[in-house]
XYZ file of C-alpha atoms in Angstrom:
580
model
C 118.914 134.220 145.045
C 120.149 135.987 142.225
C 122.009 132.758 140.808
C 118.892 131.095 141.461
C 116.987 133.377 139.337
C 119.327 133.859 136.471
C 119.583 129.978 136.169
C 116.432 129.442 134.366
C 116.878 132.786 132.428
C 120.471 131.522 131.174
C 118.940 127.933 129.998
C 116.500 129.937 128.432
C 118.620 131.760 126.279
C 121.151 128.963 125.834
C 117.826 126.708 124.291
C 117.254 129.541 122.157
C 120.440 130.004 120.801
C 120.518 126.451 120.632
C 117.000 125.948 118.652
C 118.664 129.068 116.056
C 121.686 127.026 115.742
C 119.608 123.804 114.492
C 117.329 125.888 112.002
C 119.506 124.850 109.362
C 119.101 121.354 110.279
C 115.317 121.408 109.907
C 115.517 123.340 106.825
C 117.933 120.898 105.334
C 114.960 117.768 106.382
C 112.240 120.201 104.562
C 114.602 120.914 101.452
C 115.112 117.152 101.143
C 111.399 116.264 101.327
C 110.505 119.017 99.088
C 113.102 117.570 96.534
C 112.082 114.239 96.558
C 108.164 115.249 96.166
C 109.149 117.639 93.433
C 111.883 115.365 91.549
C 109.103 113.189 89.557
C 106.404 116.348 88.971
C 108.640 119.337 87.954
C 110.653 117.107 85.192
C 106.912 115.584 83.813
C 105.372 119.017 83.647
C 108.511 120.263 81.707
C 108.590 117.343 79.366
C 104.680 117.521 78.534
C 104.987 121.048 77.179
C 108.322 120.273 74.870
C 108.385 119.446 71.023
C 110.727 116.980 71.434
C 112.151 114.810 74.288
C 114.380 116.784 76.627
C 117.335 114.905 75.765
C 117.203 116.306 72.245
C 118.499 119.979 71.008
C 116.426 122.362 69.178
C 113.326 121.514 71.186
C 110.641 124.609 71.986
C 107.614 125.098 74.487
C 104.371 124.026 72.735
C 101.148 121.955 73.598
C 101.099 119.808 70.421
C 101.721 116.862 72.851
C 98.091 117.430 74.525
C 96.932 118.041 71.035
C 98.433 114.674 69.745
C 96.831 112.996 72.896
C 93.432 114.384 72.670
C 93.204 113.510 69.024
C 93.844 109.804 69.606
C 90.548 107.725 69.951
C 92.789 105.052 71.609
C 93.143 107.357 74.529
C 89.532 108.232 74.918
C 88.843 104.542 75.007
C 91.293 103.648 77.406
C 89.706 106.728 79.356
C 86.433 105.104 79.161
C 87.482 101.676 80.495
C 89.260 103.466 83.325
C 86.253 105.390 84.514
C 83.695 102.206 84.086
C 86.210 100.305 86.181
C 86.813 102.672 88.719
C 83.060 103.479 89.052
C 82.606 99.150 89.401
C 85.504 99.008 91.706
C 84.412 101.699 93.982
C 80.601 100.751 94.390
C 81.377 97.112 94.913
C 84.188 97.734 97.411
C 82.655 100.437 99.649
C 79.182 98.616 99.670
C 80.800 95.265 100.421
C 83.611 97.024 103.094
C 81.391 99.284 104.955
C 78.865 96.233 105.734
C 81.711 93.751 106.746
C 83.051 96.565 108.601
C 79.783 97.349 110.501
C 79.026 93.842 111.172
C 82.289 93.072 112.875
C 82.233 96.183 114.866
C 78.723 96.844 115.876
C 77.059 92.978 115.679
C 77.341 89.783 117.258
C 78.018 88.013 113.661
C 79.656 84.751 114.261
C 83.703 84.556 113.827
C 83.661 88.919 113.823
C 86.783 89.064 115.826
C 88.664 86.646 113.520
C 87.055 88.079 110.165
C 88.567 91.983 111.607
C 91.891 90.381 111.414
C 91.562 88.325 108.391
C 90.216 91.398 106.268
C 93.783 92.975 106.891
C 95.449 90.011 105.223
C 95.137 91.169 101.603
C 96.212 94.538 101.925
C 99.791 93.204 103.068
C 99.758 90.668 100.062
C 101.805 91.292 96.784
C 99.130 93.001 94.559
C 100.835 91.062 91.464
C 100.490 87.783 93.306
C 97.272 88.517 94.111
C 96.361 89.367 90.286
C 98.004 86.201 88.789
C 96.237 83.986 91.475
C 93.344 85.485 90.173
C 94.141 84.534 86.694
C 95.200 81.355 87.516
C 91.797 80.661 89.340
C 89.103 82.736 87.497
C 91.008 83.489 84.181
C 90.436 81.334 80.804
C 90.743 77.968 81.476
C 90.690 78.387 85.250
C 89.104 75.980 87.937
C 86.622 78.538 89.130
C 85.924 79.598 85.640
C 84.881 76.437 84.278
C 82.553 75.349 87.286
C 80.903 79.325 87.055
C 80.268 79.106 83.352
C 80.157 75.553 82.819
C 78.121 73.882 85.839
C 76.500 77.133 86.887
C 75.785 78.477 83.538
C 76.890 81.965 84.635
C 78.600 84.377 82.298
C 81.699 85.674 83.805
C 84.595 86.806 82.080
C 87.723 87.965 84.325
C 89.398 90.002 81.081
C 86.168 92.352 80.578
C 86.185 95.635 82.064
C 83.545 94.557 84.703
C 85.336 91.275 85.635
C 88.670 93.301 86.031
C 86.676 95.257 88.336
C 85.475 92.513 90.159
C 89.052 91.871 91.021
C 89.786 95.414 91.744
C 86.783 95.707 94.482
C 88.258 92.505 95.721
C 91.521 94.114 96.430
C 89.721 97.246 97.313
C 87.296 95.831 100.299
C 90.389 95.775 102.804
C 91.094 99.379 102.429
C 87.260 100.331 102.897
C 86.869 97.712 105.575
C 89.911 99.352 107.561
C 88.712 102.895 107.195
C 85.446 102.195 108.480
C 86.527 100.033 111.228
C 88.868 103.248 112.238
C 85.622 105.177 112.307
C 83.802 102.810 114.249
C 86.121 102.305 117.040
C 86.124 106.125 117.562
C 82.323 106.064 117.876
C 80.159 105.552 120.799
C 76.736 103.347 120.754
C 74.970 105.843 122.603
C 72.487 106.617 119.411
C 72.260 102.873 118.569
C 71.363 102.143 121.677
C 68.932 104.599 121.572
C 67.170 103.055 118.407
C 67.336 99.743 120.077
C 65.280 101.289 122.812
C 62.185 102.294 120.950
C 62.333 98.567 119.620
C 64.212 99.061 116.330
C 64.804 95.890 114.711
C 68.908 95.161 114.764
C 69.449 95.395 110.972
C 67.575 98.686 110.944
C 69.602 99.891 113.604
C 72.494 99.262 111.577
C 71.389 100.503 108.476
C 69.600 103.617 109.413
C 71.810 104.769 112.267
C 75.155 103.382 111.893
C 75.899 103.504 108.226
C 74.746 107.061 108.142
C 77.306 108.222 110.868
C 80.070 106.926 108.791
C 79.587 109.297 106.050
C 83.123 110.920 106.367
C 84.543 107.679 106.573
C 82.788 106.408 103.444
C 83.557 109.685 101.665
C 87.129 109.124 102.243
C 86.980 105.496 101.471
C 85.284 106.453 97.994
C 87.659 108.947 96.950
C 90.374 107.002 97.892
C 89.351 103.730 95.769
C 88.677 105.515 93.071
C 92.017 107.542 93.110
C 93.582 103.783 93.333
C 91.551 102.483 90.726
C 92.432 105.205 88.093
C 95.732 104.631 88.572
C 95.762 100.893 88.119
C 98.505 99.503 86.270
C 98.873 95.744 86.995
C 95.683 94.493 86.157
C 94.942 96.107 82.616
C 98.409 94.920 81.876
C 97.902 91.502 82.660
C 94.233 91.046 82.001
C 93.372 93.761 79.972
C 95.568 94.548 77.357
C 95.871 91.187 75.771
C 92.318 91.346 75.208
C 92.414 94.918 73.900
C 91.135 96.501 77.240
C 93.235 99.305 77.862
C 93.179 101.634 80.934
C 95.178 105.081 80.858
C 98.038 103.593 82.832
C 98.508 100.485 80.647
C 97.889 102.725 77.500
C 100.672 105.264 78.591
C 102.709 102.242 79.566
C 102.531 100.620 76.079
C 102.918 103.910 74.413
C 106.242 104.249 76.221
C 107.124 100.892 75.873
C 106.657 100.028 72.316
C 107.963 103.165 70.762
C 110.787 103.845 68.716
C 112.249 106.748 71.126
C 111.650 106.361 74.864
C 108.993 109.044 75.250
C 106.352 109.059 72.460
C 105.075 112.923 72.482
C 101.797 112.258 74.302
C 103.310 110.072 77.383
C 104.232 113.038 79.389
C 101.576 115.084 78.510
C 99.015 112.020 79.381
C 100.807 111.438 82.797
C 100.238 114.918 83.136
C 96.798 114.678 83.145
C 96.678 111.209 85.324
C 98.574 113.542 87.597
C 95.896 116.542 87.430
C 93.016 113.965 87.981
C 94.818 112.374 91.320
C 95.091 116.228 92.535
C 91.620 116.964 92.058
C 90.400 114.056 93.643
C 92.733 114.961 96.709
C 91.412 118.630 96.388
C 87.841 117.359 96.206
C 88.343 114.824 99.559
C 89.471 117.949 101.543
C 86.316 120.312 100.486
C 83.728 117.127 101.134
C 85.184 116.140 104.584
C 85.890 120.005 105.510
C 82.726 119.707 108.123
C 83.165 116.339 109.900
C 82.017 117.983 112.888
C 78.225 117.418 112.044
C 78.928 113.504 112.293
C 80.890 113.554 115.850
C 79.158 111.272 118.155
C 81.796 111.513 120.984
C 80.965 114.136 123.150
C 82.485 114.982 126.505
C 81.037 112.419 128.308
C 81.163 109.458 126.037
C 79.572 106.259 125.764
C 80.618 102.532 125.607
C 80.599 100.776 122.383
C 78.023 97.964 121.900
C 76.962 95.376 119.709
C 73.562 94.561 118.108
C 72.380 91.090 118.735
C 71.180 89.445 115.324
C 69.811 86.667 116.500
C 71.141 82.877 115.958
C 70.156 82.557 112.281
C 71.280 85.764 110.976
C 74.679 85.652 112.539
C 75.540 82.125 111.361
C 74.219 83.115 108.032
C 76.046 86.759 107.697
C 79.282 84.746 109.102
C 78.970 81.921 106.449
C 78.700 84.828 103.712
C 81.947 86.340 104.815
C 84.023 83.183 105.021
C 82.886 82.179 101.770
C 83.731 86.087 100.425
C 87.163 85.486 102.058
C 87.857 81.976 100.744
C 86.790 83.192 97.039
C 88.569 86.546 96.869
C 91.753 85.765 98.921
C 92.849 82.286 100.106
C 91.520 80.189 97.063
C 93.494 82.454 94.360
C 96.337 81.914 96.725
C 96.368 78.362 96.708
C 95.893 78.532 92.928
C 98.992 80.238 92.619
C 100.949 78.004 94.649
C 99.468 75.136 92.752
C 100.357 76.859 89.465
C 104.031 77.109 90.772
C 104.431 72.922 91.318
C 102.956 71.819 87.927
C 103.805 72.233 84.198
C 99.958 73.218 83.626
C 97.250 74.198 85.548
C 94.174 72.819 84.000
C 90.765 71.382 85.046
C 91.081 68.834 82.481
C 94.000 67.204 84.078
C 94.687 66.088 87.846
C 97.501 68.371 88.921
C 98.887 65.576 90.640
C 99.755 64.204 87.111
C 101.277 67.513 86.079
C 103.815 67.945 89.297
C 107.145 69.607 88.688
C 110.044 70.943 90.302
C 111.295 72.837 86.940
C 109.667 76.044 87.862
C 111.107 76.560 91.034
C 114.717 75.224 89.742
C 114.096 78.112 86.696
C 114.115 80.861 89.218
C 117.243 79.930 90.847
C 119.409 81.318 87.890
C 119.446 83.972 85.323
C 117.291 86.994 85.728
C 114.876 85.779 87.883
C 117.668 85.192 90.836
C 118.907 88.560 90.270
C 115.791 90.301 90.354
C 114.727 88.475 94.055
C 118.311 89.805 95.452
C 117.803 93.484 93.914
C 114.278 93.402 95.368
C 115.501 92.488 99.130
C 118.352 94.986 98.812
C 116.052 97.828 97.279
C 113.541 97.015 100.226
C 116.044 96.903 102.945
C 118.019 100.310 101.923
C 114.795 102.073 101.031
C 112.913 101.326 104.361
C 115.924 102.252 106.422
C 116.443 105.632 104.808
C 113.087 106.398 104.571
C 112.362 105.484 107.792
C 115.159 108.002 109.144
C 114.065 110.952 106.572
C 110.199 110.568 107.554
C 111.218 110.257 111.329
C 113.296 113.489 110.896
C 110.737 115.203 109.221
C 107.593 114.121 111.039
C 109.802 115.604 114.096
C 110.371 118.948 112.265
C 106.809 119.052 111.485
C 105.255 118.502 114.903
C 108.241 118.897 117.271
C 109.591 122.068 116.166
C 109.277 125.925 115.605
C 110.569 125.766 111.919
C 108.806 128.550 110.032
C 107.670 125.856 107.223
C 106.816 123.271 109.351
C 103.147 123.410 108.433
C 103.675 122.465 104.793
C 105.324 119.516 105.493
C 102.266 117.079 106.409
C 101.036 117.731 102.982
C 104.340 117.161 101.517
C 104.453 113.809 103.116
C 101.183 112.947 102.294
C 101.326 114.013 98.723
C 102.989 111.205 96.647
C 100.450 108.616 97.937
C 98.209 110.583 95.346
C 100.662 110.405 92.460
C 100.120 107.256 90.549
C 103.229 105.179 90.433
C 103.612 105.332 86.921
C 104.061 109.253 86.950
C 106.947 108.683 89.761
C 108.015 106.244 87.339
C 108.471 108.654 84.437
C 109.109 111.752 86.403
C 112.573 110.122 87.951
C 113.237 109.168 84.245
C 113.389 112.737 83.238
C 114.965 114.113 86.444
C 117.723 111.754 86.139
C 118.229 112.729 82.573
C 118.129 116.406 83.181
C 120.524 116.652 86.672
C 123.594 114.845 85.452
C 125.860 114.176 87.337
C 124.471 112.010 89.010
C 121.622 111.272 87.208
C 122.702 109.025 84.718
C 124.617 106.756 86.876
C 121.137 106.600 89.134
C 119.045 105.833 86.005
C 121.442 102.900 85.331
C 121.813 101.665 88.894
C 119.405 99.866 91.851
C 119.987 103.035 93.416
C 117.789 105.287 91.134
C 114.681 102.437 91.763
C 115.559 102.614 95.311
C 114.709 106.206 95.352
C 111.584 105.933 93.279
C 110.097 103.447 95.168
C 111.002 104.777 98.589
C 109.558 108.243 97.708
C 106.268 106.464 96.426
C 105.770 104.783 99.885
C 106.766 107.271 102.214
C 103.625 108.574 103.191
C 102.954 105.073 104.733
C 105.716 105.762 107.457
C 104.483 109.214 108.220
C 100.955 107.762 109.166
C 102.580 105.717 111.375
C 104.985 108.202 113.069
C 102.547 111.195 113.039
C 100.339 109.091 115.231
C 103.088 107.803 117.265
C 104.207 111.824 117.849
C 100.766 112.663 118.731
C 100.620 110.367 121.579
C 103.789 111.080 123.259
C 103.630 114.343 125.394
C 105.855 117.206 124.685
C 106.524 117.499 128.272
C 109.829 115.501 128.296
C 110.859 117.798 125.668
C 110.084 120.951 127.281
C 111.818 119.847 130.422
C 115.009 118.752 128.209
C 114.848 122.480 126.600
C 114.344 123.944 129.847
C 117.882 122.254 131.017
C 119.454 123.891 127.796
C 119.216 120.878 125.215
C 118.885 121.549 121.623
C 116.176 120.509 119.416
C 118.531 117.721 117.793
C 119.710 116.469 121.213
C 116.002 116.845 122.517
C 114.928 114.771 119.430
C 117.507 112.274 118.999
C 118.134 111.203 122.714
C 114.738 111.762 123.870
C 111.614 111.553 121.581
C 113.084 108.991 118.776
C 114.083 106.674 121.531
C 110.474 106.618 123.115
C 109.318 105.789 119.557
C 111.372 102.922 118.558
C 108.101 100.567 118.577
C 106.663 103.017 116.120
C 109.786 103.427 114.002
C 110.126 99.317 113.645
C 106.508 99.305 112.266
C 107.192 101.848 110.063
C 110.233 100.246 108.860
C 108.311 96.915 108.507
C 105.405 98.385 106.466
C 108.177 100.317 104.287
C 110.089 96.891 103.417
C 107.089 95.250 102.632
C 105.547 98.242 100.580
C 108.647 98.666 98.492
C 109.254 94.936 98.151
C 105.780 94.556 96.468
C 105.561 97.736 94.498
C 106.854 97.747 90.785
C 104.891 100.534 88.994
C 107.693 102.913 89.047
C 110.419 100.273 88.066
C 108.651 99.439 84.807
C 110.324 102.928 83.991
C 113.515 102.363 85.271
C 114.490 98.879 85.097
C 117.362 98.031 82.598
C 118.295 94.449 81.657
C 120.460 92.708 84.377
C 119.011 95.675 86.867
C 115.181 94.753 87.801
C 113.042 93.643 90.547
C 110.604 90.730 91.078
C 107.748 92.418 89.836
C 109.199 93.972 86.517
C 110.412 90.401 85.824
C 107.105 88.606 86.628
C 105.319 91.052 84.072
C 107.692 90.614 81.560
C 107.776 86.654 82.103
C 103.915 86.502 82.169
C 103.486 88.574 78.984
C 105.723 85.989 77.230
C 103.314 83.004 78.857
C 105.883 81.331 81.153
C 103.327 80.842 83.705
C 105.149 78.415 85.823
C 108.038 80.460 86.878
C 106.158 83.771 87.460
C 103.685 82.004 90.029
C 106.888 80.482 91.755
C 108.745 83.957 91.658
C 105.179 85.373 93.136
C 105.014 82.656 96.037
C 108.755 83.807 97.191
C 107.320 87.395 97.036
C 104.564 86.383 99.356
C 106.746 84.316 101.404
C 108.831 87.203 102.079
C 106.089 89.474 103.005
C 104.324 86.998 105.608
C 107.950 86.096 107.080
C 108.671 90.320 107.464
C 105.113 90.400 108.921
C 105.652 87.543 111.785
C 109.181 88.314 112.389
C 108.106 92.024 112.897
C 105.171 91.094 114.626
C 107.264 88.880 117.260
C 110.116 91.567 117.913
C 107.476 94.713 118.601
C 105.610 92.280 120.895
C 108.848 91.746 122.606
C 110.003 95.023 122.920
C 106.754 96.310 124.148
C 106.667 93.550 126.565
C 110.240 94.434 127.815
C 109.348 98.199 127.857
C 106.246 97.117 129.976
C 108.461 95.183 132.465
C 111.107 97.914 132.667
């Protein structure tokens, strides 16, 4: 009797001693995450209040960089363009994305289930490939541009701020669609059924009941899209800067790359201003969404989700409108990009089959092109593995430990997504210069870009793994601890093996995100040490369109292959677990 009562006490004491012994492991994970998040931020803030670049001697603290920035008319012109672009992009994308989401989730629109999947495609496509495809189709001399302005007599200029905003909206609509669709999936249809029961027409039910219930999701989407818009770099670099339309991001990049020294006095200050704006929007989001309980429609008893019958003519017309939208914004630009990669010149004046050539694809098989493709694949693979491991451990500390500082980890893991990519690039440039060794070695190698690109995307892995941890009961971990297992043993032997499918999804998302990102690398790439996005931007700026289109198609192909292979392996793994 005595031995059986002492055994649980002895096991509890062992678990406590083991937990105390493993606190340094949890602290190390927390320190690593904190260092990764602050590494690009603190040096940037420090550099913005220095009289000289931080690698020069004799510098002193001063605010002259901010004075220089705010006295530059070009900065204010870029700020106006940025705000106009962000406002138009946000308004159009939220309006279209929310309506499309409601139609797919709450109506019998023709093809609704197929559209729900098709709208997710642009999120996974390389952003630079989409930009180049739009430029080939809707840019000067493009097929669609000639048809719209010549045949239809509709004025449209993709290189203007409103024109670029149309492209920005097209890339943001899928984000809004997914945000609203997720919210609709958690709402029952009782209020909508009540509206229909009193004779409200279908479209009025959707506009007066469903859309207002989406207010938290819409606020989230508005602030998310606006934040992404003000940090946009690829669109103004490809379409705006050649026509004299700079945004804040392209203004800072141009000032950095065209200066005699790596850091013009105002660049770090401008990046700090952009960071402050992004943080302010993040804080505003948390305040506006603070009382989401007012919009909860799921009670204890719940209700089934339902669809609104639109009627045959309406459902067909709306289905055709959605199909036309997807063709015009996604599939036609991709087709134009593919066509541009196999012709010497893409022009509506000459039939493309008269201009067919393999020279574009031959050009990317050697030199800097093939080297950047190899670098991108290696960086994406290494970054995806390392980031998935770190985020998995950090999520375990945040949600499955008693570590004193665990509550700060979710914020730290979410914060990098609010930091514009150019800020991460500039910040790590200064970090590598300040911390030497090994800073200089990182600055001149692919490892520096791997670190910057991985930290930029680690929030995506946390989204996946946090949801996966929440879906796994802690009872198995409690049982392991009651048997004397420590935190490290419990997490690595029980929890993480259960989460293998989620870990695999996080790895695939990280691989795709790192492969397609390029903003931070613009400030870290060196000759012979670059990635696909940087090489394409540099070549496009020199007017080399064909090889750029071919490289963009390779990026699209790698992305699609990763999605297909990942999806099949994930399905096979889930099937094996179900049959086990």
